[in-house]
Tab-separated table of C-alpha atoms in Angstrom:
chain	number	residue	atom	x	y	z
A	1	MET	CA	117.092	104.113	83.785
A	2	ASP	CA	115.271	105.815	86.661
A	3	TRP	CA	113.266	102.926	88.034
A	4	LYS	CA	111.428	105.253	90.424
A	5	ASN	CA	109.516	106.691	87.444
A	6	HIS	CA	107.739	103.339	87.059
A	7	ALA	CA	105.801	103.299	90.336
A	8	ILE	CA	102.338	101.714	90.261
A	9	ARG	CA	100.208	104.114	92.287
A	10	GLN	CA	97.052	101.972	92.277
A	11	CYS	CA	98.372	99.580	94.930
A	12	PRO	CA	100.075	99.848	98.337
A	13	ALA	CA	103.692	100.968	98.641
A	14	SER	CA	105.781	100.098	96.868
A	15	VAL	CA	105.585	98.532	93.408
A	16	PHE	CA	107.654	99.479	90.362
A	17	TYR	CA	106.932	97.771	87.045
A	18	ILE	CA	109.186	98.182	83.992
A	19	PRO	CA	107.926	96.510	80.789
A	20	ASN	CA	110.492	95.336	78.238
A	21	PHE	CA	113.394	95.583	80.677
A	22	ILE	CA	115.187	93.026	78.493
A	23	THR	CA	114.911	92.429	74.740
A	24	PRO	CA	113.355	89.378	73.041
A	25	GLN	CA	116.886	88.282	72.117
A	26	GLU	CA	118.006	88.484	75.746
A	27	GLU	CA	114.916	86.563	76.816
A	28	SER	CA	115.735	83.785	74.333
A	29	TYR	CA	119.321	83.715	75.583
A	30	LEU	CA	118.277	83.421	79.229
A	31	LEU	CA	115.776	80.673	78.457
A	32	ALA	CA	118.440	78.772	76.509
A	33	GLN	CA	120.880	79.003	79.426
A	34	VAL	CA	118.270	77.711	81.859
A	35	ASP	CA	117.370	74.904	79.447
A	36	LYS	CA	121.030	73.777	79.470
A	37	THR	CA	121.133	73.530	83.262
A	38	PRO	CA	121.976	69.971	84.399
A	39	LYS	CA	119.066	68.263	86.121
A	40	PRO	CA	120.927	67.806	89.458
A	41	ARG	CA	121.133	71.604	89.841
A	42	TRP	CA	117.332	71.819	90.063
A	43	THR	CA	115.357	71.437	93.280
A	44	GLN	CA	112.047	69.764	92.471
A	45	LEU	CA	109.072	70.887	94.548
A	46	SER	CA	105.510	69.630	94.319
A	47	HIS	CA	104.271	72.443	92.066
A	48	ARG	CA	107.432	73.957	90.534
A	49	ARG	CA	111.171	73.545	90.410
A	50	LEU	CA	113.933	76.013	91.218
A	51	ILE	CA	117.656	76.752	91.229
A	52	ASN	CA	119.607	78.859	93.719
A	53	TYR	CA	122.527	80.839	92.312
A	54	GLY	CA	124.962	82.677	94.553
A	55	GLY	CA	124.371	80.238	97.399
A	56	VAL	CA	121.510	78.672	99.339
A	57	PRO	CA	119.995	81.155	101.835
A	58	HIS	CA	119.877	79.928	105.422
A	59	PRO	CA	118.959	81.638	108.725
A	60	LYS	CA	122.532	81.043	109.937
A	61	GLY	CA	123.998	82.602	106.802
A	62	MET	CA	124.544	81.859	103.121
A	63	ILE	CA	127.826	80.345	101.968
A	64	ALA	CA	128.547	82.395	98.869
A	65	GLU	CA	128.934	80.678	95.511
A	66	ALA	CA	130.241	82.302	92.345
A	67	MET	CA	127.512	83.489	89.994
A	68	PRO	CA	127.699	82.072	86.429
A	69	ALA	CA	128.870	84.703	83.945
A	70	TRP	CA	125.677	84.586	81.857
A	71	LEU	CA	123.622	85.477	84.938
A	72	GLN	CA	126.065	87.941	86.467
A	73	VAL	CA	125.336	90.265	83.521
A	74	TYR	CA	121.751	90.680	84.735
A	75	VAL	CA	122.722	90.894	88.400
A	76	ASP	CA	124.976	93.791	87.368
A	77	GLN	CA	122.094	95.442	85.515
A	78	ILE	CA	120.000	95.346	88.678
A	79	ASN	CA	122.893	96.685	90.742
A	80	GLN	CA	123.170	99.608	88.319
A	81	LEU	CA	119.651	100.728	89.310
A	82	VAL	CA	120.874	103.296	91.811
A	83	GLY	CA	119.378	102.902	95.265
A	84	VAL	CA	117.203	99.913	94.525
A	85	PHE	CA	118.592	98.035	97.566
A	86	GLU	CA	119.544	101.158	99.601
A	87	ASP	CA	122.720	101.837	101.582
A	88	GLY	CA	124.985	100.635	98.789
A	89	ARG	CA	123.874	97.019	99.015
A	90	LYS	CA	124.343	94.823	95.947
A	91	ALA	CA	122.400	91.791	94.745
A	92	ASN	CA	124.221	88.559	95.565
A	93	HIS	CA	121.574	85.878	95.052
A	94	VAL	CA	119.291	84.743	92.220
A	95	LEU	CA	116.379	82.351	92.594
A	96	VAL	CA	115.305	80.825	89.288
A	97	ASN	CA	111.758	79.427	89.331
A	98	GLU	CA	110.147	77.371	86.579
A	99	TYR	CA	106.344	77.366	86.458
A	100	LEU	CA	104.605	75.137	83.943
A	101	ALA	CA	101.113	76.090	82.744
A	102	GLY	CA	98.751	75.477	85.633
A	103	GLN	CA	101.442	75.682	88.295
A	104	GLY	CA	101.666	78.416	90.921
A	105	ILE	CA	102.691	79.160	94.479
A	106	MET	CA	100.719	79.503	97.705
A	107	PRO	CA	100.474	82.868	99.525
A	108	HIS	CA	103.774	83.514	101.292
A	109	SER	CA	106.315	86.171	102.223
A	110	ASP	CA	110.022	85.963	101.434
A	111	GLY	CA	110.886	86.724	105.046
A	112	PRO	CA	113.795	88.205	107.006
A	113	MET	CA	116.669	86.273	105.386
A	114	PHE	CA	116.616	88.823	102.538
A	115	HIS	CA	116.902	92.580	102.324
A	116	PRO	CA	113.244	93.704	101.947
A	117	THR	CA	113.381	94.339	98.204
A	118	ILE	CA	112.489	91.860	95.443
A	119	THR	CA	113.539	92.407	91.825
A	120	THR	CA	112.225	89.865	89.321
A	121	ILE	CA	112.849	89.447	85.585
A	122	SER	CA	110.240	87.235	83.897
A	123	CYS	CA	110.712	85.165	80.744
A	124	GLY	CA	108.521	82.885	78.656
A	125	SER	CA	104.961	83.325	79.865
A	126	HIS	CA	103.001	85.929	81.783
A	127	ALA	CA	101.797	85.506	85.361
A	128	VAL	CA	99.259	87.207	87.587
A	129	LEU	CA	100.731	87.940	91.000
A	130	GLU	CA	98.119	88.228	93.737
A	131	PHE	CA	98.626	90.009	97.067
A	132	HIS	CA	96.829	89.242	100.327
A	133	GLU	CA	96.762	90.806	103.765
A	134	PRO	CA	96.904	88.185	106.540
A	135	GLN	CA	94.447	88.929	109.342
A	136	GLU	CA	93.851	86.884	112.461
A	137	ASN	CA	90.269	85.773	112.950
A	138	GLU	CA	89.641	85.237	116.664
A	139	THR	CA	86.070	83.951	116.344
A	140	GLY	CA	85.512	80.283	117.054
A	141	PRO	CA	87.398	77.887	119.334
A	142	MET	CA	90.733	78.327	117.536
A	143	PRO	CA	92.186	81.524	115.993
A	144	THR	CA	92.659	81.296	112.222
A	145	ILE	CA	94.409	83.443	109.656
A	146	GLN	CA	92.309	84.964	106.904
A	147	ARG	CA	93.884	86.178	103.672
A	148	ILE	CA	92.208	89.365	102.482
A	149	PRO	CA	92.724	90.100	98.749
A	150	VAL	CA	94.570	93.408	98.250
A	151	THR	CA	95.558	93.741	94.588
A	152	LYS	CA	96.883	91.911	91.519
A	153	LEU	CA	99.675	92.576	89.040
A	154	LEU	CA	99.980	91.251	85.503
A	155	ILE	CA	103.628	90.280	85.050
A	156	GLU	CA	104.592	90.114	81.382
A	157	PRO	CA	107.566	88.392	79.763
A	158	ARG	CA	110.719	90.542	79.647
A	159	SER	CA	109.467	92.835	82.414
A	160	LEU	CA	111.163	93.822	85.661
A	161	LEU	CA	109.115	93.926	88.860
A	162	ILE	CA	110.413	95.652	92.006
A	163	LEU	CA	108.618	95.187	95.344
A	164	LYS	CA	109.538	97.157	98.472
A	165	ASP	CA	108.150	98.455	101.787
A	166	ASP	CA	104.700	97.087	102.757
A	167	MET	CA	104.476	95.067	99.558
A	168	TYR	CA	107.419	93.068	100.860
A	169	ARG	CA	106.874	93.193	104.636
A	170	LYS	CA	103.113	93.314	105.159
A	171	TYR	CA	101.456	91.405	102.330
A	172	LEU	CA	101.663	87.825	101.123
A	173	HIS	CA	102.031	87.124	97.407
A	174	SER	CA	100.918	84.136	95.368
A	175	ILE	CA	100.223	82.769	91.876
A	176	ALA	CA	97.018	80.782	91.358
A	177	GLU	CA	97.306	77.246	89.961
A	178	ILE	CA	95.271	77.807	86.803
A	179	ASP	CA	95.888	77.452	83.056
A	180	ARG	CA	94.615	80.876	81.984
A	181	ASP	CA	94.060	84.323	83.472
A	182	VAL	CA	91.138	86.688	82.903
A	183	ILE	CA	92.088	90.361	82.867
A	184	ASP	CA	89.793	92.223	85.232
A	185	GLY	CA	89.647	95.545	87.043
A	186	SER	CA	91.728	94.275	89.966
A	187	ILE	CA	94.926	94.352	87.843
A	188	ALA	CA	96.673	97.397	89.314
A	189	ASN	CA	99.218	97.885	86.532
A	190	LEU	CA	96.833	97.499	83.585
A	191	GLU	CA	97.309	101.067	82.385
A	192	GLU	CA	101.080	100.636	82.450
A	193	ILE	CA	100.687	97.423	80.451
A	194	LYS	CA	98.528	99.151	77.843
A	195	LYS	CA	101.293	101.673	77.064
A	196	GLY	CA	103.359	98.910	75.480
A	197	ARG	CA	100.502	96.593	74.533
A	198	PRO	CA	97.552	98.725	73.389
A	199	GLY	CA	95.415	95.760	72.343
A	200	ILE	CA	94.888	94.326	75.813
A	201	GLU	CA	91.435	94.928	77.293
A	202	LEU	CA	89.299	93.956	80.260
A	203	ASN	CA	87.937	90.403	80.097
A	204	ASP	CA	90.730	89.244	77.776
A	205	VAL	CA	91.781	85.652	78.485
A	206	LEU	CA	95.539	84.961	78.528
A	207	GLU	CA	96.692	81.357	78.181
A	208	ARG	CA	99.691	80.434	80.294
A	209	ASN	CA	102.814	78.683	79.050
A	210	THR	CA	106.052	77.844	80.836
A	211	ARG	CA	107.391	80.823	82.786
A	212	ILE	CA	110.938	81.248	84.082
A	213	SER	CA	111.428	83.947	86.702
A	214	PHE	CA	114.736	85.332	87.953
A	215	THR	CA	114.375	86.863	91.421
A	216	ILE	CA	117.510	88.913	92.037
A	217	ARG	CA	118.017	90.081	95.615
A	218	HIS	CA	120.425	90.783	98.456
A	219	VAL	CA	121.164	88.284	101.223
A	220	PRO	CA	122.693	90.300	104.099
A	221	LYS	CA	124.094	87.404	106.120
A	222	THR	CA	126.749	85.582	104.089
A	223	SER	CA	130.014	83.767	104.637
A	224	LYS	CA	133.119	85.375	103.159
A	225	MET	CA	134.174	81.959	101.885
A	226	LYS	CA	133.171	81.562	98.241
A	227	ILE	CA	132.566	78.283	96.457
A	228	LYS	CA	132.962	78.076	92.692
A	229	LEU	CA	130.632	75.571	91.037
A	230	PHE	CA	131.106	76.564	87.392
């Protein structure tokens, strides 16, 4: 697969969106594996919960952990996308996020602990990923940071999203805490979506369900010592 053929030109550099990257059967398999995860492996946050696989990233370095075999298959698939991480780098970390309907995440950037490329496989429900440009507002007694809306992406189940360049470094990304999404003209990848889903139209309302995302990426600073947890 030449992932570079899936660039979304309607938004800043660089976004690549591949619908149906995995099959419905693979999606069911991944969801079943996540469902079997023991509760102590999860980290519970206020608006979502998550699991780190491959290690827990830290500014001082990540102590590598062995990836479970069921997940390594998909890490290998990402690593087979030639040049996705540049300079021969390979994915070595997976962040699994669970979002229930109505849950989301505040605008943020993934920061310098990771190589500046995000690859995400989504399962279960859709999401709308919103991008913002942070700008300092110097009016008033104290400077504040404004978040200027830039674009949105509709992320469908079974898709692969790749973010690079300014979309990683310059812009913040977020998911609104709402139960449903209205498809409007700000969705940059709508035409790409329509190729595999001709029935979707502007002003359609999509109800959210539970979404599991697998963010597969490269952590440059790691310890050579590996810990096996499985």
